[in-house]
Amino acid sequence: MNKLKTVKLSLIALCGLFISITQAQEPLLVEKQRFQMDSYTTVGGETIKDVHVGWEAYGELNEAKDNVILVTHFFSGNSHAAGKYSADDPQPGYWDAIIGPGKAIDTNKYYVVSVDSLVNAYPNLPSVITTGPASTNPATGKPYGLTFPVVTIRDFVNVQKALLESKGIGKLHAVIGASMGSLQAIEWASTYPEWVERMVSVIGSAKMDAWTIAGLEMWSQAIKLDPNWRGGDYYDSEAPLNGVTMAQAMITHGAMHPEIFNQSAPSQSTLPNSGLDTVDNQLPAAQWLFDSSRARAPLADANHILYLVRANQLFIAGHQETLEKGLANLTAKSLFLPSSNDLLLMPYMAEQANSVLNNMGKDSELEYIEGPWGHLNGIFSIQSKADKLAKFLNQ
Amino acid sequence: MNKLKTVKLSLIALCGLFISITQAQEPLLVEKQRFQMDSYTTVGGETIKDVHVGWEAYGELNEAKDNVILVTHFFSGNSHAAGKYSADDPQPGYWDAIIGPGKAIDTNKYYVVSVDSLVNAYPNLPSVITTGPASTNPATGKPYGLTFPVVTIRDFVNVQKALLESKGIGKLHAVIGASMGSLQAIEWASTYPEWVERMVSVIGSAKMDAWTIAGLEMWSQAIKLDPNWRGGDYYDSEAPLNGVTMAQAMITHGAMHPEIFNQSAPSQSTLPNSGLDTVDNQLPAAQWLFDSSRARAPLADANHILYLVRANQLFIAGHQETLEKGLANLTAKSLFLPSSNDLLLMPYMAEQANSVLNNMGKDSELEYIEGPWGHLNGIFSIQSKADKLAKFLNQ
């Protein structure tokens, strides 16, 4: 494999994060902070004691506390949306291209807050603080495993709301998120309309459909097939890393369009020169994908992925039977930015949500992100929407 | 689940076959026949003793033996392309809509032959005759398992050629296949151009790319994750049916477009009424898909699926480094029929092959199949191309 290809994949794979293109300018230095709640009661009515989540902020909160933009993160991500942890940190946060001084989300004007989700997929990453099945249950002194209550996108939102309220904040200039972050942004605007003035959904959806629910299920089933999963009770034994590796490989594969994947992955040698020795190996393109997934698998927690999948599968804006009902109370100006060649959350999902809002006479618009990346255009091609975003946020 | 949905899924799932719409007319009665070779030497140079494959034929071979149309089958399919095995057989072969007396592939004019592939995915289906890792190795008296040699699309073609030669046939009026069948049709026309007058590729590709190789790998990895797979040595123990179930679920999911999947699958109940009890279950849409996959898993063989995946992953027409070289010797009139909303073998693949042929001045054309089915338009929407096919075959 050539070096360029290795570097390209590392960009995608490193620590399970999607990393934005490094900017050739002074880095914004940031630090992860911790928010703690003595107890939190889920949508399902279960109480979790001693909840911790990490968070970051960029810019300054003004006196009126009305310049807050909340950034909600995607499935494999966390609250590190912009800046670097130190001057020699090799990579900035995933949306550093659009968050910072003078950038589309201008930290000279806005106080930008981002929060690690509950049941974050990568609890073993040093920069992630989250509460989920791998956390110690204070009642038993042991990890929760599958006794941790099922949580929803609304629960992620409610924890973010508690954090903001603890700072005396009661209004969001905007909420913006990509992919699973978009689900949170839409849930914010649907459920707490009095908070949200502007909502931006990047590569997102306002409702999971059967095809997407079934597709997400594959990520869970890969973990459940691994004998080391042991019904979720593996914290005293070997972790189900083969299952996690496959789940991550499926996520990366589904998030990339063939156009970029084929440019990045090694191509197959010509028959009969290779591939005829055994089926118990992988061809170069598959091995390239699985090797990078395997390298970052120890940073993830298998049960956390299952909980995160379920939170996504259950999503419909506002927890109503229909999108019309779920979006009825939304008052935010809305902007949808689907990726035109997205294979994971296809553009029809954002188109549907935008149409429902327009049909109800609400202020919503849609623009496509173009690029070779498929779903990942929401991260790697976001710079192309910088002007649009700046205009939308400043209107 | 309502009855219509059950019936719809049964149509897809039954016996691992894709079944065409039943025609309201007198059925063509057919029988499976057996072709045997004392030994066959693979592209990789390995000799397999006592090879058996099933085959079917519709219509009559003329005296000149020049009215033969070979139909090559898709991944989950077999040689039952048309007709019924008995008058009360509930379902005809998968392309019954276009093969029969007076149909697009007119059995009043043509002798239509179809052959079960080597390493067929469903060796436990009573109507399939195939040789593969589940077959008994005459040298040991035990199943081959992973000692069976890796085979390629060219090997499938070579066995078909031996069968045709055994009947004194030396020329094909046409070869036509869908999906993996398309790979075989292209390989026929590329490698044995003197045989092939017309080639029809339905929902196909002339070359696997890295993205598709990695996507196919997921089907194999699901099987390899199942502890019952035991490195392929499971014939004296429990079969890895969980892995096979997941592989089949992925195949069906990938072969269907969201448009038809969402019409067919049950929708999710509204929160907080369901889905919050545990992550150790499946939501209705996923359960619907997995239940049907589980029901037909015992008919498949896990190792056969691994070998079939590898044959597909290794494919490039003519076994050359480039499509230009691989297709250089092709002389057949060619017709490509990609499905416009195919998510498995996307239309760019057929477009690329057609362009390469046109750029070399060869006689090739392309038309899109439209319909809600995604990849499966190649089966369920094929009737929409009946006139085009008839014209192409009779020109």
Short mmCIF file of C-alpha atoms in Angstrom, two decimals, chain A residues 43-44 146 150 152 209-215 217-218 221-222 224-227 229 242-243 246 249-250 253 256-258 261-262 265-266 268 270-272 274-283 285-286 289-290 306-307 310 313-314 319-321 343 346 348, chain B residues 43-44 146 150 152 209-215 217-218 221-222 224-227 229 242-243 246 249-250 253 256-258 261-262 265-266 268 270-272 274-283 285-286 289-290 306-307 310 313-314 319-321 343 346 348:
data_model
loop_
_atom_site.label_atom_id
_atom_site.label_comp_id
_atom_site.label_asym_id
_atom_site.label_seq_id
_atom_site.Cartn_x
_atom_site.Cartn_y
_atom_site.Cartn_z
CA VAL A 43 -37.39 9.45 28.29
CA GLY A 44 -38.20 5.87 29.25
CA LEU A 146 -27.10 -4.18 29.29
CA VAL A 150 -32.05 2.49 26.61
CA THR A 152 -32.77 8.24 22.86
CA ASP A 209 -37.18 4.77 7.93
CA ALA A 210 -37.31 0.98 7.76
CA TRP A 211 -34.40 0.72 5.27
CA THR A 212 -32.13 2.82 7.48
CA ILE A 213 -33.21 1.02 10.67
CA ALA A 214 -32.34 -2.30 9.02
CA GLY A 215 -29.02 -0.92 7.76
CA GLU A 217 -29.00 -3.12 12.58
CA MET A 218 -26.07 -4.65 10.69
CA GLN A 221 -25.50 -7.69 14.62
CA ALA A 222 -21.78 -7.75 13.82
CA LYS A 224 -23.71 -9.65 18.71
CA LEU A 225 -22.21 -12.35 16.45
CA ASP A 226 -18.83 -12.04 18.16
CA PRO A 227 -18.71 -14.77 20.86
CA TRP A 229 -19.73 -10.11 23.31
CA ASN A 242 -13.75 -8.63 15.94
CA GLY A 243 -17.38 -7.57 16.05
CA MET A 246 -16.61 -5.27 11.45
CA ALA A 249 -15.66 -1.25 8.71
CA MET A 250 -19.34 -1.19 7.71
CA HIS A 253 -17.72 1.76 3.94
CA MET A 256 -17.90 6.74 1.75
CA HIS A 257 -19.00 6.99 -1.86
CA PRO A 258 -17.30 4.57 -4.30
CA PHE A 261 -13.19 4.82 -1.77
CA ASN A 262 -11.83 3.62 -5.11
CA ALA A 265 -8.13 1.81 -1.44
CA PRO A 266 -5.55 -0.47 -3.06
CA GLN A 268 -6.90 -5.88 -6.82
CA THR A 270 -4.78 -9.44 -11.73
CA LEU A 271 -5.82 -13.06 -11.86
CA PRO A 272 -4.45 -15.67 -11.75
CA SER A 274 -3.39 -13.49 -6.58
CA GLY A 275 -6.45 -14.38 -4.58
CA LEU A 276 -6.57 -18.05 -5.54
CA ASP A 277 -4.79 -19.54 -2.54
CA THR A 278 -7.60 -19.54 0.05
CA VAL A 279 -10.88 -17.85 0.98
CA ASP A 280 -9.62 -17.52 4.56
CA ASN A 281 -7.95 -14.17 3.91
CA GLN A 282 -8.90 -10.74 2.60
CA LEU A 283 -8.18 -9.10 -0.74
CA ALA A 285 -9.20 -3.44 -0.65
CA ALA A 286 -10.98 -5.28 2.16
CA LEU A 289 -10.52 -1.20 5.37
CA PHE A 290 -10.48 -3.85 8.09
CA LEU A 306 -25.41 -1.03 20.41
CA TYR A 307 -27.00 1.75 22.49
CA ARG A 310 -30.75 1.95 19.05
CA GLN A 313 -33.03 3.61 15.03
CA LEU A 314 -35.73 4.96 17.33
CA HIS A 319 -41.45 11.42 19.20
CA GLN A 320 -44.71 11.67 17.27
CA GLU A 321 -46.34 9.22 14.84
CA LEU A 343 -25.48 6.40 0.60
CA MET A 346 -29.72 9.60 1.50
CA TYR A 348 -34.45 12.02 0.19
CA VAL B 43 -8.07 -21.43 -13.51
CA GLY B 44 -5.75 -21.75 -10.51
CA LEU B 146 -11.71 -24.93 2.86
CA VAL B 150 -10.77 -21.20 -4.98
CA THR B 152 -13.55 -17.89 -10.38
CA ASP B 209 -13.88 -2.13 -7.84
CA ALA B 210 -12.48 -1.63 -4.33
CA TRP B 211 -15.78 -0.33 -2.91
CA THR B 212 -17.70 -3.37 -4.18
CA ILE B 213 -14.97 -5.80 -3.09
CA ALA B 214 -15.14 -4.32 0.42
CA GLY B 215 -18.94 -4.44 0.41
CA GLU B 217 -16.43 -8.77 2.18
CA MET B 218 -19.09 -7.92 4.78
CA GLN B 221 -17.08 -11.55 7.58
CA ALA B 222 -20.56 -12.13 9.01
CA LYS B 224 -16.47 -15.84 9.81
CA LEU B 225 -17.61 -14.06 13.00
CA ASP B 226 -20.01 -16.89 13.82
CA PRO B 227 -18.18 -19.23 16.24
CA TRP B 229 -18.09 -21.52 11.40
CA ASN B 242 -26.42 -16.89 12.60
CA GLY B 243 -23.63 -15.78 10.30
CA MET B 246 -26.77 -11.96 8.71
CA ALA B 249 -29.99 -10.06 5.48
CA MET B 250 -27.20 -7.83 4.14
CA HIS B 253 -31.02 -5.13 2.23
CA MET B 256 -33.44 -3.43 -2.36
CA HIS B 257 -33.86 0.31 -2.77
CA PRO B 258 -35.35 2.17 0.24
CA PHE B 261 -38.06 -1.68 1.36
CA ASN B 262 -40.01 1.04 3.15
CA ALA B 265 -41.23 -3.55 5.96
CA PRO B 266 -43.23 -2.80 9.09
CA GLN B 268 -41.52 1.61 13.89
CA THR B 270 -43.88 5.68 18.26
CA LEU B 271 -41.73 6.46 21.26
CA PRO B 272 -41.95 6.06 24.18
CA SER B 274 -41.75 0.71 22.22
CA GLY B 275 -38.08 0.03 21.80
CA LEU B 276 -36.99 1.25 25.24
CA ASP B 277 -36.93 -2.06 27.09
CA THR B 278 -33.56 -3.45 25.92
CA VAL B 279 -31.01 -3.28 23.10
CA ASP B 280 -30.92 -7.10 23.04
CA ASN B 281 -33.77 -7.34 20.56
CA GLN B 282 -34.65 -6.06 17.11
CA LEU B 283 -37.05 -3.32 16.04
CA ALA B 285 -38.16 -3.50 10.40
CA ALA B 286 -34.96 -5.33 11.31
CA LEU B 289 -35.65 -8.80 7.48
CA PHE B 290 -33.77 -11.14 9.80
CA LEU B 306 -17.47 -17.50 1.07
CA TYR B 307 -16.34 -19.09 -2.21
CA ARG B 310 -14.42 -14.58 -3.54
CA GLN B 313 -14.49 -10.13 -5.69
CA LEU B 314 -11.81 -11.43 -8.07
CA HIS B 319 -8.54 -11.64 -16.24
CA GLN B 320 -6.51 -8.70 -17.56
CA GLU B 321 -5.11 -5.69 -15.72
CA LEU B 343 -27.19 0.38 -4.70
CA MET B 346 -24.34 0.80 -9.26
CA TYR B 348 -21.61 3.53 -13.14
#
